[in-house]
mmCIF file of C-alpha atoms and ligand atoms in Angstrom:
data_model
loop_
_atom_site.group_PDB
_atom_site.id
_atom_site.type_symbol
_atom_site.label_atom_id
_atom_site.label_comp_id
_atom_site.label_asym_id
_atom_site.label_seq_id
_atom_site.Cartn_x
_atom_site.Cartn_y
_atom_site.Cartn_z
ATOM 1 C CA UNK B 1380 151.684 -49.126 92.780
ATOM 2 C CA UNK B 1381 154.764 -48.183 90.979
ATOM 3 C CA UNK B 1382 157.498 -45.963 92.865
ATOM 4 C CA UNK B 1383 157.564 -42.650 91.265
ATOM 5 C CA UNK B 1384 157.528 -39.055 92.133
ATOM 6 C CA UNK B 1385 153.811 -38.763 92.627
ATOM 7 C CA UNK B 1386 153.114 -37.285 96.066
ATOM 8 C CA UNK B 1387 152.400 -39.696 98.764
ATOM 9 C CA UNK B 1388 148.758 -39.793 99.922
ATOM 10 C CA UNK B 1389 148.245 -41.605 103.548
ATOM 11 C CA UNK B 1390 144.461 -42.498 105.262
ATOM 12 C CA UNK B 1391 142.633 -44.718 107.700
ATOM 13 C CA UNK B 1392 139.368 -45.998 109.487
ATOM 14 C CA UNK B 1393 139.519 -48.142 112.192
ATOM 15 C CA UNK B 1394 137.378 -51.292 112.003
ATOM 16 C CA UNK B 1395 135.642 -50.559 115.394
ATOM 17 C CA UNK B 1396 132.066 -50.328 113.615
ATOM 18 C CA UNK B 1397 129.918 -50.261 110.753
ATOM 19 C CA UNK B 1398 130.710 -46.826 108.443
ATOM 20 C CA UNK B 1399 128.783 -44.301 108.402
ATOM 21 C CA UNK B 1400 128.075 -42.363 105.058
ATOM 22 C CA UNK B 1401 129.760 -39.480 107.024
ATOM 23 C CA UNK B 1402 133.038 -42.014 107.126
ATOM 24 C CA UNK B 1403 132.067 -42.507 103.148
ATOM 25 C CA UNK B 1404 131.751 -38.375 102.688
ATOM 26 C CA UNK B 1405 134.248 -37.418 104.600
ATOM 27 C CA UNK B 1406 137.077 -40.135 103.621
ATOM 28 C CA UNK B 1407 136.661 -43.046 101.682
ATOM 29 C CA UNK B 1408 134.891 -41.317 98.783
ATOM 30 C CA UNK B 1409 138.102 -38.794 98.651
ATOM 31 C CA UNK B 1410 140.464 -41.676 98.492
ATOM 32 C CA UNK B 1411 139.577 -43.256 95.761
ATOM 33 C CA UNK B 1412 139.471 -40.098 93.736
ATOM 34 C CA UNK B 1413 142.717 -39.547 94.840
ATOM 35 C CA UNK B 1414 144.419 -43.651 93.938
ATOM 36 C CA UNK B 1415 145.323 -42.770 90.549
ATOM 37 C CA UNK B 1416 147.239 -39.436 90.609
ATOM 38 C CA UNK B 1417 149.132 -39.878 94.000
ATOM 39 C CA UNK B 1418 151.074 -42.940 95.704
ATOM 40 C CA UNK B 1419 148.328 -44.035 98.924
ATOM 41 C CA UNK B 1420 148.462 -46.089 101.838
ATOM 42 C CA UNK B 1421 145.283 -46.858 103.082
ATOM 43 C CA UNK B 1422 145.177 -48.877 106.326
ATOM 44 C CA UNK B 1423 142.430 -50.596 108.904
ATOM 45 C CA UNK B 1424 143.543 -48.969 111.637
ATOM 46 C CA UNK B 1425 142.918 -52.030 114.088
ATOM 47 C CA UNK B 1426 145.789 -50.761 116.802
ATOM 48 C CA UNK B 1427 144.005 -48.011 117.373
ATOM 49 C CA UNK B 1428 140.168 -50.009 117.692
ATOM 50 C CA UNK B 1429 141.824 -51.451 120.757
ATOM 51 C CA UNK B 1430 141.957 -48.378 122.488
ATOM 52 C CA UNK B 1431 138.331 -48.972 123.413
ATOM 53 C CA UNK B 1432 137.015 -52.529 124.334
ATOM 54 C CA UNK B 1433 136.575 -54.653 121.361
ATOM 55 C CA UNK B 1434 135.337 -58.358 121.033
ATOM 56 C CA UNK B 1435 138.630 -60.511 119.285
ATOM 57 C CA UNK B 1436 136.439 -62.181 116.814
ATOM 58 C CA UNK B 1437 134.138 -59.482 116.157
ATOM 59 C CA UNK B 1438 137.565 -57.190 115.546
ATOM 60 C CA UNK B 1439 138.628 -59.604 113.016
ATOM 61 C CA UNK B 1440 135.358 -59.888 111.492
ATOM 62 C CA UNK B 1441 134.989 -56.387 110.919
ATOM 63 C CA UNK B 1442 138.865 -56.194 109.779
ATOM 64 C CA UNK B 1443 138.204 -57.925 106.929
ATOM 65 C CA UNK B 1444 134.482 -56.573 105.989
ATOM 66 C CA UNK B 1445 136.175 -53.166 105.948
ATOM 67 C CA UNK B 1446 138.742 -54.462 103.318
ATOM 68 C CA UNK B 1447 135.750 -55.364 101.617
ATOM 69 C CA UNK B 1448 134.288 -52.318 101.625
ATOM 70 C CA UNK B 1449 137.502 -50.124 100.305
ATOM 71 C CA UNK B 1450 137.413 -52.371 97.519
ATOM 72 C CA UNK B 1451 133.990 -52.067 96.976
ATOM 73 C CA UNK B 1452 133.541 -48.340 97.220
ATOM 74 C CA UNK B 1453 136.279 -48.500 94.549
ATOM 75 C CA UNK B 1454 139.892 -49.255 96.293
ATOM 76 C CA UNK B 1455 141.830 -50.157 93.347
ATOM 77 C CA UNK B 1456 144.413 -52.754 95.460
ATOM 78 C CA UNK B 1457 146.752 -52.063 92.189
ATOM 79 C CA UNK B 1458 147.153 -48.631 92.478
ATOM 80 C CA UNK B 1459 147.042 -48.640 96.678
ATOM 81 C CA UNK B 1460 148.748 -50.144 99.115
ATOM 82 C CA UNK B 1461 145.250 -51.409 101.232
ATOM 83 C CA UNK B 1462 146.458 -53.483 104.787
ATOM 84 C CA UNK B 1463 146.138 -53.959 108.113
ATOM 85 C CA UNK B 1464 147.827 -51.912 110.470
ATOM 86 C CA UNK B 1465 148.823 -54.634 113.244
ATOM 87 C CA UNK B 1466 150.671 -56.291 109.692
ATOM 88 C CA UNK B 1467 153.162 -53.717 109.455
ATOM 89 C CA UNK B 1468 155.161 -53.351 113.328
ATOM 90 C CA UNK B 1469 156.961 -50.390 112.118
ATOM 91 C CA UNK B 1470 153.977 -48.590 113.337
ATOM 92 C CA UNK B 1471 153.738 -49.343 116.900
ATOM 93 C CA UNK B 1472 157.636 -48.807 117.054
ATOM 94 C CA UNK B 1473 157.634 -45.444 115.515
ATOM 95 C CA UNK B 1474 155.107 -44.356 117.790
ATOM 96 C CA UNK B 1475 157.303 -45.208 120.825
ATOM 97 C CA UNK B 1476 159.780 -42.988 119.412
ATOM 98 C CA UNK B 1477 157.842 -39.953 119.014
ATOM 99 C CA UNK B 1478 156.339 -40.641 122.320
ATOM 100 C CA UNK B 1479 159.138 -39.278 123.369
ATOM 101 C CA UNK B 1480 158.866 -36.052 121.547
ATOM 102 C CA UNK B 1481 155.273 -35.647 122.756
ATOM 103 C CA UNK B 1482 154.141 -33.979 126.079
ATOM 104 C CA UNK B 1483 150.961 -35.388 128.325
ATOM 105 C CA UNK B 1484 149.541 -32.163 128.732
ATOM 106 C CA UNK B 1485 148.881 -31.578 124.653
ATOM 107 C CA UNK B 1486 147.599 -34.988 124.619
ATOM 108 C CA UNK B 1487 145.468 -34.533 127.011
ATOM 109 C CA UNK B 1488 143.860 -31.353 125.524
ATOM 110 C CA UNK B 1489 143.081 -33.183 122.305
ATOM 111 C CA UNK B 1490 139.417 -33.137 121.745
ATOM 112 C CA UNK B 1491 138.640 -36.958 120.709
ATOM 113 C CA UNK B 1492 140.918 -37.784 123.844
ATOM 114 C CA UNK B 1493 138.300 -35.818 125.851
ATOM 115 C CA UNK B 1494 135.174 -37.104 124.332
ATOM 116 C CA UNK B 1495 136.274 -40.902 124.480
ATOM 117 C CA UNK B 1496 137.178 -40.586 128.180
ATOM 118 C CA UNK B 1497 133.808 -38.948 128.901
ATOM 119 C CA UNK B 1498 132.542 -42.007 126.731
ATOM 120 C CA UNK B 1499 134.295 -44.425 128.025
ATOM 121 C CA UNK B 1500 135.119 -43.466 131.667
ATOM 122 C CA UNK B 1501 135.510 -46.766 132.809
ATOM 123 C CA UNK B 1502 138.634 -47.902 130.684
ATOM 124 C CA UNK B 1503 140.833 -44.286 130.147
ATOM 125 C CA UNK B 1504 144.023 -46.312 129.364
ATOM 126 C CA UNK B 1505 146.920 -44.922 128.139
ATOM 127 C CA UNK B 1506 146.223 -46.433 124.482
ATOM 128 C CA UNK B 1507 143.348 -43.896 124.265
ATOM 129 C CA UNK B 1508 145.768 -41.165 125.417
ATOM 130 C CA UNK B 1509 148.682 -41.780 123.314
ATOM 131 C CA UNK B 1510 146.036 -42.616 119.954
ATOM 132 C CA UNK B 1511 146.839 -39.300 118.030
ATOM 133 C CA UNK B 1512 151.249 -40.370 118.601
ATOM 134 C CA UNK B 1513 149.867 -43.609 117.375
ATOM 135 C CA UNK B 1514 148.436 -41.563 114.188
ATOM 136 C CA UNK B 1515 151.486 -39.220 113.575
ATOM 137 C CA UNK B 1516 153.352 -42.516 113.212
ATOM 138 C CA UNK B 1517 151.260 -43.484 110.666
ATOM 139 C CA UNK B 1518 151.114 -40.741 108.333
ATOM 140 C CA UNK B 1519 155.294 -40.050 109.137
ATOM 141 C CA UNK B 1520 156.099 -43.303 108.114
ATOM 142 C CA UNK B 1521 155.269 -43.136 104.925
ATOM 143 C CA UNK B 1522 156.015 -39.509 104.543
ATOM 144 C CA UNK B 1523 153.061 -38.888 103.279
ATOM 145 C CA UNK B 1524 152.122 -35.281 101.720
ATOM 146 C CA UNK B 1525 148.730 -35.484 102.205
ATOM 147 C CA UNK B 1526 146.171 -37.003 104.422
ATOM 148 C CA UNK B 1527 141.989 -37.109 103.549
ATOM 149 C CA UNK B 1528 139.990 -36.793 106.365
ATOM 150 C CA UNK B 1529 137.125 -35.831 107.909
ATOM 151 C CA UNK B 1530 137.177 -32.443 110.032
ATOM 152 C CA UNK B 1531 137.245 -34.324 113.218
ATOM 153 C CA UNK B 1532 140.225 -35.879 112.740
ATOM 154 C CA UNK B 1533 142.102 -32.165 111.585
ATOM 155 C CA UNK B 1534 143.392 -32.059 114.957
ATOM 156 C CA UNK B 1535 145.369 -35.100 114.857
ATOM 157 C CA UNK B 1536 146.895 -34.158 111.694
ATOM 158 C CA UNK B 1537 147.904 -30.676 112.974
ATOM 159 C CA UNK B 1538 149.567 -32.866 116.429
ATOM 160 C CA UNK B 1539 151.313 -35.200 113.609
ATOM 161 C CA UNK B 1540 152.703 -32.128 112.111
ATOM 162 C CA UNK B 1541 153.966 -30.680 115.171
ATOM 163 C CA UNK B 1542 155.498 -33.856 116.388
ATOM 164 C CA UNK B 1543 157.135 -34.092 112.535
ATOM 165 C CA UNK B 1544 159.040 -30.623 113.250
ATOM 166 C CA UNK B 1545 159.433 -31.098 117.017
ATOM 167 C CA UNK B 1546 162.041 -34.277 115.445
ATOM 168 C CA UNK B 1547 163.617 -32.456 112.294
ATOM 169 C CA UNK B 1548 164.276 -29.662 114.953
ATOM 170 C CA UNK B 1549 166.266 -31.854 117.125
ATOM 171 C CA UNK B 1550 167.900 -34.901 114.688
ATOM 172 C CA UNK B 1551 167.702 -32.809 111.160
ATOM 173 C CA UNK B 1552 165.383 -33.496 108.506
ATOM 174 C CA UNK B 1553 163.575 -36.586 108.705
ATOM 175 C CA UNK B 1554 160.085 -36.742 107.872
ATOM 176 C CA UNK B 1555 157.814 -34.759 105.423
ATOM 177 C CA UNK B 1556 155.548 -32.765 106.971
ATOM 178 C CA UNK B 1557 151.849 -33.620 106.038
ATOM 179 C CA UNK B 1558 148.865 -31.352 105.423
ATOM 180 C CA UNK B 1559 145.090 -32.369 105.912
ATOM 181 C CA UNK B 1560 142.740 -32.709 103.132
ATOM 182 C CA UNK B 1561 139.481 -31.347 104.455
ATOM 183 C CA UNK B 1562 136.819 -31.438 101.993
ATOM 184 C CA UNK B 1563 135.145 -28.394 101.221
ATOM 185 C CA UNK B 1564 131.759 -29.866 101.727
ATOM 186 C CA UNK B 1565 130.822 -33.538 103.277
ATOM 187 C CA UNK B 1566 133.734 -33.294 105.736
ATOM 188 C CA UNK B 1567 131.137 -33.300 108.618
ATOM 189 C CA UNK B 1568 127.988 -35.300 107.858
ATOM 190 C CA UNK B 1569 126.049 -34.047 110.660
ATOM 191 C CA UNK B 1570 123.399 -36.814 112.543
ATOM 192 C CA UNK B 1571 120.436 -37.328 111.093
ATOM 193 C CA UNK B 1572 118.630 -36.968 114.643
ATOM 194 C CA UNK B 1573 120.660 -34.274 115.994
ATOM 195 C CA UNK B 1574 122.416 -31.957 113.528
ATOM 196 C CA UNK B 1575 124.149 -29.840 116.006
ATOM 197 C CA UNK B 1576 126.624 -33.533 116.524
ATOM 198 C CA UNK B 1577 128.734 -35.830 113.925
ATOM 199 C CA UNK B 1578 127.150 -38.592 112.677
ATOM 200 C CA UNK B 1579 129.232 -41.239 113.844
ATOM 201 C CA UNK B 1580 129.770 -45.228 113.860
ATOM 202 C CA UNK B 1581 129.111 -45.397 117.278
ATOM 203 C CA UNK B 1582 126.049 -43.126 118.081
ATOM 204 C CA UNK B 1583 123.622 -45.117 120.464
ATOM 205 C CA UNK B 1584 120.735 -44.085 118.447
ATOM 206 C CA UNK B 1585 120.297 -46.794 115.199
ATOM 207 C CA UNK B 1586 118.484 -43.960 113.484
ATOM 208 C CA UNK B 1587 121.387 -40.903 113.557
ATOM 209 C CA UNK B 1588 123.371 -42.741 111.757
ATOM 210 C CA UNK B 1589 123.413 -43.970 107.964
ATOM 211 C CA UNK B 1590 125.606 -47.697 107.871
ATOM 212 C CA UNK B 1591 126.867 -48.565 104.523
ATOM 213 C CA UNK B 1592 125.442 -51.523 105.294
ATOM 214 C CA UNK B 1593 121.873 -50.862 105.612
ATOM 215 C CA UNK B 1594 119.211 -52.060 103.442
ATOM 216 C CA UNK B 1595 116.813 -50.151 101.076
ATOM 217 C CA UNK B 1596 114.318 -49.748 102.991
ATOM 218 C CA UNK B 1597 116.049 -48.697 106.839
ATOM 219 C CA UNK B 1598 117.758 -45.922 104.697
ATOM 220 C CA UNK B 1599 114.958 -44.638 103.426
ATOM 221 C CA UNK B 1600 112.943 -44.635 106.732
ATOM 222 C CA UNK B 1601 116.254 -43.304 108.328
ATOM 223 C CA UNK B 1602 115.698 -40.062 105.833
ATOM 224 C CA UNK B 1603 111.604 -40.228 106.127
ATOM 225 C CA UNK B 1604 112.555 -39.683 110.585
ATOM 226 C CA UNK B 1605 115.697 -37.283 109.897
ATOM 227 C CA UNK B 1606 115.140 -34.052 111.852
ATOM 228 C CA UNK B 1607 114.789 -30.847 109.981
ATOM 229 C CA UNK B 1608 112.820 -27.602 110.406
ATOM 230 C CA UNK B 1609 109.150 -25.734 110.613
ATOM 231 C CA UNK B 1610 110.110 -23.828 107.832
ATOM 232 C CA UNK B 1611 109.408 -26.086 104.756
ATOM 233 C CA UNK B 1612 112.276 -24.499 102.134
ATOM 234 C CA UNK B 1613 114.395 -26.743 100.652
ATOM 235 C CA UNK B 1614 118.114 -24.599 100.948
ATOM 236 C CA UNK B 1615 120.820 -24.746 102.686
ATOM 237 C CA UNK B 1616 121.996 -22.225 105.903
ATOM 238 C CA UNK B 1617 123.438 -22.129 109.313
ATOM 239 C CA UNK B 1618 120.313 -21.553 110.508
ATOM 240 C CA UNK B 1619 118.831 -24.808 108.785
ATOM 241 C CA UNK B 1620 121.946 -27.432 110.264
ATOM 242 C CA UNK B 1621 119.060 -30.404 109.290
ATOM 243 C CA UNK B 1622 118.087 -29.670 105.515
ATOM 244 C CA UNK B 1623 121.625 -28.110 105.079
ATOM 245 C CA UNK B 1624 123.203 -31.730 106.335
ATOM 246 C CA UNK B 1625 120.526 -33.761 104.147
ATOM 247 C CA UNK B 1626 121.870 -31.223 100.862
ATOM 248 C CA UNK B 1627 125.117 -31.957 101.431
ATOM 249 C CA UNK B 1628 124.347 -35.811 101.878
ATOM 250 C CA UNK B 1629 122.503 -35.388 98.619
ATOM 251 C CA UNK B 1630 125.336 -33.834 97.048
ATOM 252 C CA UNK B 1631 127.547 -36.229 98.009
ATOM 253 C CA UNK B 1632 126.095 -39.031 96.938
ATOM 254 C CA UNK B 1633 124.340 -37.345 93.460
ATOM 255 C CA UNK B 1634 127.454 -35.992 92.778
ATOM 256 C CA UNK B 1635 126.535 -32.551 92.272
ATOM 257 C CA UNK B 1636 126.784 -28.939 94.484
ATOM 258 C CA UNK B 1637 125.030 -28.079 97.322
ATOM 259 C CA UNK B 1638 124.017 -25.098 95.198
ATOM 260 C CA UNK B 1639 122.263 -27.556 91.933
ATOM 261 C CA UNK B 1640 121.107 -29.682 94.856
ATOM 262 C CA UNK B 1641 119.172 -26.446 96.219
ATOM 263 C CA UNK B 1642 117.416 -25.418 92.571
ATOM 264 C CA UNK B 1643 115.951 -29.466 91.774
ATOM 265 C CA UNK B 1644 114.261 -29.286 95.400
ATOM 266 C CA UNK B 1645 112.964 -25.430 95.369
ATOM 267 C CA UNK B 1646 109.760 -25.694 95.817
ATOM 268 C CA UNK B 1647 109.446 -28.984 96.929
ATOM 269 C CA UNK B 1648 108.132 -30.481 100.202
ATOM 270 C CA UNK B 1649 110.228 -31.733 103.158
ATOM 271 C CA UNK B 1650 108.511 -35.067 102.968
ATOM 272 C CA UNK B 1651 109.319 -35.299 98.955
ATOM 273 C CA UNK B 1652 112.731 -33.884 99.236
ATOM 274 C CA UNK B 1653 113.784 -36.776 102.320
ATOM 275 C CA UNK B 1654 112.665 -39.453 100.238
ATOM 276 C CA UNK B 1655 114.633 -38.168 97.448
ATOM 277 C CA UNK B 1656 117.650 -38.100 99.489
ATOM 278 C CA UNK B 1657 116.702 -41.518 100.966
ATOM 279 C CA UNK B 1658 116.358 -43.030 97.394
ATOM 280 C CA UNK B 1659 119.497 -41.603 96.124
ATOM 281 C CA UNK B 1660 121.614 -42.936 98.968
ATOM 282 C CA UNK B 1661 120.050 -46.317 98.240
ATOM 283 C CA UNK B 1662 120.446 -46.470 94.959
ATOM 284 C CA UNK B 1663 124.480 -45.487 95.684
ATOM 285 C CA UNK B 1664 124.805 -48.057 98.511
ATOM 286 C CA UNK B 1665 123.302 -50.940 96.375
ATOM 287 C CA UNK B 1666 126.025 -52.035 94.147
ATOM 288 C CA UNK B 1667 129.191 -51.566 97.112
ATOM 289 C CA UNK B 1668 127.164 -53.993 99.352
ATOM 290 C CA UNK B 1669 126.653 -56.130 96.610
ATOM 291 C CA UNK B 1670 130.436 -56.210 95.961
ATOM 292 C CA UNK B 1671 131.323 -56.539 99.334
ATOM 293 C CA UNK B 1672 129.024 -59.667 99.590
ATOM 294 C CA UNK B 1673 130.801 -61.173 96.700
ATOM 295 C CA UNK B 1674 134.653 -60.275 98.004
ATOM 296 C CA UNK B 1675 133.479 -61.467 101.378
ATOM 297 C CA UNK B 1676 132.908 -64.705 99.892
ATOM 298 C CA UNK B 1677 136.199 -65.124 98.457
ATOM 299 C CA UNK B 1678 138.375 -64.818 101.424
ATOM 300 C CA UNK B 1679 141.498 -66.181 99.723
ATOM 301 C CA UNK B 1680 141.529 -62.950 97.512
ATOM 302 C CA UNK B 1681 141.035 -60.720 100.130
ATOM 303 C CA UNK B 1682 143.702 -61.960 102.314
ATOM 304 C CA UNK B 1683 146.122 -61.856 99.286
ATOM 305 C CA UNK B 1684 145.231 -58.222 99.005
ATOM 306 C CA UNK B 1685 145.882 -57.203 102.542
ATOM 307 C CA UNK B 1686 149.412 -59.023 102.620
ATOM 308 C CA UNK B 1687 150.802 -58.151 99.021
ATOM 309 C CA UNK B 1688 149.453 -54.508 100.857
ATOM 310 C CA UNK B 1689 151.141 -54.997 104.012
ATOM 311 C CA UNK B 1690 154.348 -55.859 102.222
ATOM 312 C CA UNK B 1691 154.430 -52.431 99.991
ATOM 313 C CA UNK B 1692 153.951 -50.990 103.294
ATOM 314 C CA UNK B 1693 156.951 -52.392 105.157
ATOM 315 C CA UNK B 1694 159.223 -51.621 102.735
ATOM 316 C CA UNK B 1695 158.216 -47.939 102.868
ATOM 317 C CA UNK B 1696 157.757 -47.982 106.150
ATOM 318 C CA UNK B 1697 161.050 -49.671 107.050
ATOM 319 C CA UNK B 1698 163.355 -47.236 104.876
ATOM 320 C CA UNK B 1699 161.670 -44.460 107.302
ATOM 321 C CA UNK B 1700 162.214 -46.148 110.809
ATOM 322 C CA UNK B 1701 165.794 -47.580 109.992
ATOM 323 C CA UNK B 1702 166.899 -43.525 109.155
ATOM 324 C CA UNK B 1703 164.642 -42.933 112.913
ATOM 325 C CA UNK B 1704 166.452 -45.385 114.625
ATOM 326 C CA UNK B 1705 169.801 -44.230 113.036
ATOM 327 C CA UNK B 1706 169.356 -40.614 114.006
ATOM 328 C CA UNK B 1707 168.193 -41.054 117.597
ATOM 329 C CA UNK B 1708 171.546 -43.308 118.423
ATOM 330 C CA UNK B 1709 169.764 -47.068 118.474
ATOM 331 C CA UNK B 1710 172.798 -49.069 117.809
ATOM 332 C CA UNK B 1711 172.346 -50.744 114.797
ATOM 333 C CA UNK B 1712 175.716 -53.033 114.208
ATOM 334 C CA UNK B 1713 178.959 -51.890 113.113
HETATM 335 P P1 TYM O 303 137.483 -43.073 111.836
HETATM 336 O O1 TYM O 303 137.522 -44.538 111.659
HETATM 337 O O2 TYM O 303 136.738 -42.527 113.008
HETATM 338 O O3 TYM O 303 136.889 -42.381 110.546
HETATM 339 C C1 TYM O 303 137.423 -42.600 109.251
HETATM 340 C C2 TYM O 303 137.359 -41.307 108.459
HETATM 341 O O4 TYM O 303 136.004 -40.836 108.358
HETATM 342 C C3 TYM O 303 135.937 -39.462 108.734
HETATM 343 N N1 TYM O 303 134.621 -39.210 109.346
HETATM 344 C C4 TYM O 303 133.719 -38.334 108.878
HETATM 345 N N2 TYM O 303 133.736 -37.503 107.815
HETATM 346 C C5 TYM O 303 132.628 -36.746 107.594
HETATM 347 N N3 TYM O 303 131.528 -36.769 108.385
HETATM 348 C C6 TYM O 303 131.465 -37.588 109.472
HETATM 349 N N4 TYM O 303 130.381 -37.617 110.223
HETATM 350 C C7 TYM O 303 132.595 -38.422 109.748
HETATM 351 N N5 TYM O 303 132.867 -39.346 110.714
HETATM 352 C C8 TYM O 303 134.115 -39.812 110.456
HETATM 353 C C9 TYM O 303 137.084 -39.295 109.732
HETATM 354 O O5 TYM O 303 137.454 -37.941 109.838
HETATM 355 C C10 TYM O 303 138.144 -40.153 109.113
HETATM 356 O O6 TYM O 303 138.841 -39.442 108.115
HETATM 357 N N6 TYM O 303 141.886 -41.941 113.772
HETATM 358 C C11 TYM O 303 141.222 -42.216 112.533
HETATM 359 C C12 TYM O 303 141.824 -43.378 111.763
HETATM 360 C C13 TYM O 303 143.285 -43.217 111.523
HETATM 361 C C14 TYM O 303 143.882 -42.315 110.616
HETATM 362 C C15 TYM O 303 145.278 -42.541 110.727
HETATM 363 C C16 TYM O 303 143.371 -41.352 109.749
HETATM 364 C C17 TYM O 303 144.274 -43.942 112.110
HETATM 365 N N7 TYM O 303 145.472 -43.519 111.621
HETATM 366 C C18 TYM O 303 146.176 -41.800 109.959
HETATM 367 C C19 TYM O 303 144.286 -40.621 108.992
HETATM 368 C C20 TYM O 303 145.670 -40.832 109.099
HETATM 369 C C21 TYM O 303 139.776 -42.562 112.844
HETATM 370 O O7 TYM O 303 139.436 -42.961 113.904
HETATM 371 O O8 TYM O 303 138.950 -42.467 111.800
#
């Protein structure tokens, strides 16, 4: 990654499950179009996995399968930094900063906060409170222009940006203030059994959600079960969330518009049209898991990748926190 004066591109998925194609629509797909005409940072967000229960060795497991996975869906490590978050501590010390900056109330009206506690009632810890501070010291440390994501995750980036101004306001100009990159169209892959809800990594149903990981043939019967309509028209509308999700999906994945998608299925069955869609995501997901397997195999490489990443990363990261600790009075030696 050479330093330039390319805009500065910042993203993450936390390693806390398999991803979904939504986490493939929605984010990963955007990133690497983005590598080669912007300066990224694309992390494993393991600090905030821990905010709900995770198994150590499963956590590090799936750490290092989700390296994989950037690569393989087309990470170039040359052109990105690609690393762990827990590798670069400048994170978890900016956020203490800006916890300072950030009130309980807002955090507790944040939408994910209110879903995960209703999810996970038994363990509301202050980890899963404080996760979007955790997030604006991501993005801020890298002062990053621009941050892909999905639409869920808009919120979080509108918090960062408030948090950014709330400190310029009070120690001068300090960090860039980021904007969300929210995909026209795949920025909400909808679930395959319930299109009114996200598909998501965690969804207790195995058949709502499509896994990067899944073979051939559970994609395709994933599609063949996938909820849709009585109607039997093949187009997309608000009043059609199922066939409307499984266009975009197509779309996605063809790489064409919802709108060419829409003409090659008029007039076509629901039962032709799913196993279209089924095939095509298939056919996509064939050649990343293949080059996952093979990076997975070669740990040595993959570990070089994450710290030669983790290392770009500190020294952006640090240039940002020394001028934080600087302008909030930390004494730093004479
Ligand atoms: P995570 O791991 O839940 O998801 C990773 C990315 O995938 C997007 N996404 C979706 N997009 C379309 N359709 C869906 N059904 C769908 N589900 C998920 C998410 O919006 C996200 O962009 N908090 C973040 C990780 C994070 C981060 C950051 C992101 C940590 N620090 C800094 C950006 C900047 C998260 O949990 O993403």
């Amino acid at each position: 990654m050479e330093s330039s004066n390319r805009k500065i591109v910042y993203s993450a998925a936390q390693p806390s499950g398999n991803l979904t194609i939504g986490n493939y629509a929605g984010a990963v797909g955007n990133w690497v179009r983005m590598q080669k005409e912007y300066d990224c940072f694309y992390a494993i967000a393991d600090l905030h996995a821990i905010t709900v229960r995770q198994e150590p060795s499963e956590l590090r497991r799936r750490t290092l399968e989700l390296a994989a996975l950037y690569v393989a869906c087309g990470i170039d490590p040359e052109h990105c930094a690609l690393y762990v978050q827990s590798n670069v501590s400048a994170h978890a010390e900016l956020a203490w900063v800006l916890n300072t900056l950030t009130y309980v109330g807002e955090m507790e009206r944040m939408t994910q906060f209110k879903d995960k506690s209703q999810k996970h009632a038994d363990n509301i810890n202050m980890g899963l409170m404080d996760y979007p501070v955790l997030m604006a010291a991501d993005i801020l440390l890298y002062q990053a222009d621009y941050v892909p994501v999905g639409v869920d995750q808009k919120q979080h980036v509108e918090i960062t940006r408030d948090i950014a101004n709330r400190f310029n306001n009070r120690y001068g100009e300090t960090f860039r203030v980021p904007e969300p990159l929210i995909l026209k169209s795949g920025a909400k892959i909808m679930s395959l059994q319930d299109p009114a809800r996200k598909m998501s990594k965690s969804d207790e149903n195995p058949n709502a959600s499509v896994y990067l990981s899944d073979d051939r043939d559970t994609v395709i019967r994933k599609f063949k079960r996938a909820v849709t309509d009585s109607e039997s028209c093949v187009r997309a509308s608000a009043d059609k969330p199922g066939i409307t999700n499984l266009l975009t999906i197509y779309s996605v994945f063809k790489g064409c518009s919802v709108a060419e998608a829409e003409k090659e299925f008029s007039g076509v069955g629901y039962g032709d049209f799913k196993s279209a869609v089924g095939e095509t995501v298939a056919d996509a997901l064939a050649p990343v898991q293949a080059e996952q397997k093979r990076l997975l195999a070669d740990k040595g490489y993959l570990g070089g990748i994450l710290s030669s990443g983790a290392e770009r990363a500190f020294k952006a990261a640090r240039k940002t926190l020394s001028k934080v600790y600087c302008k909030v009075g930390f004494y730093r030696g004479e």
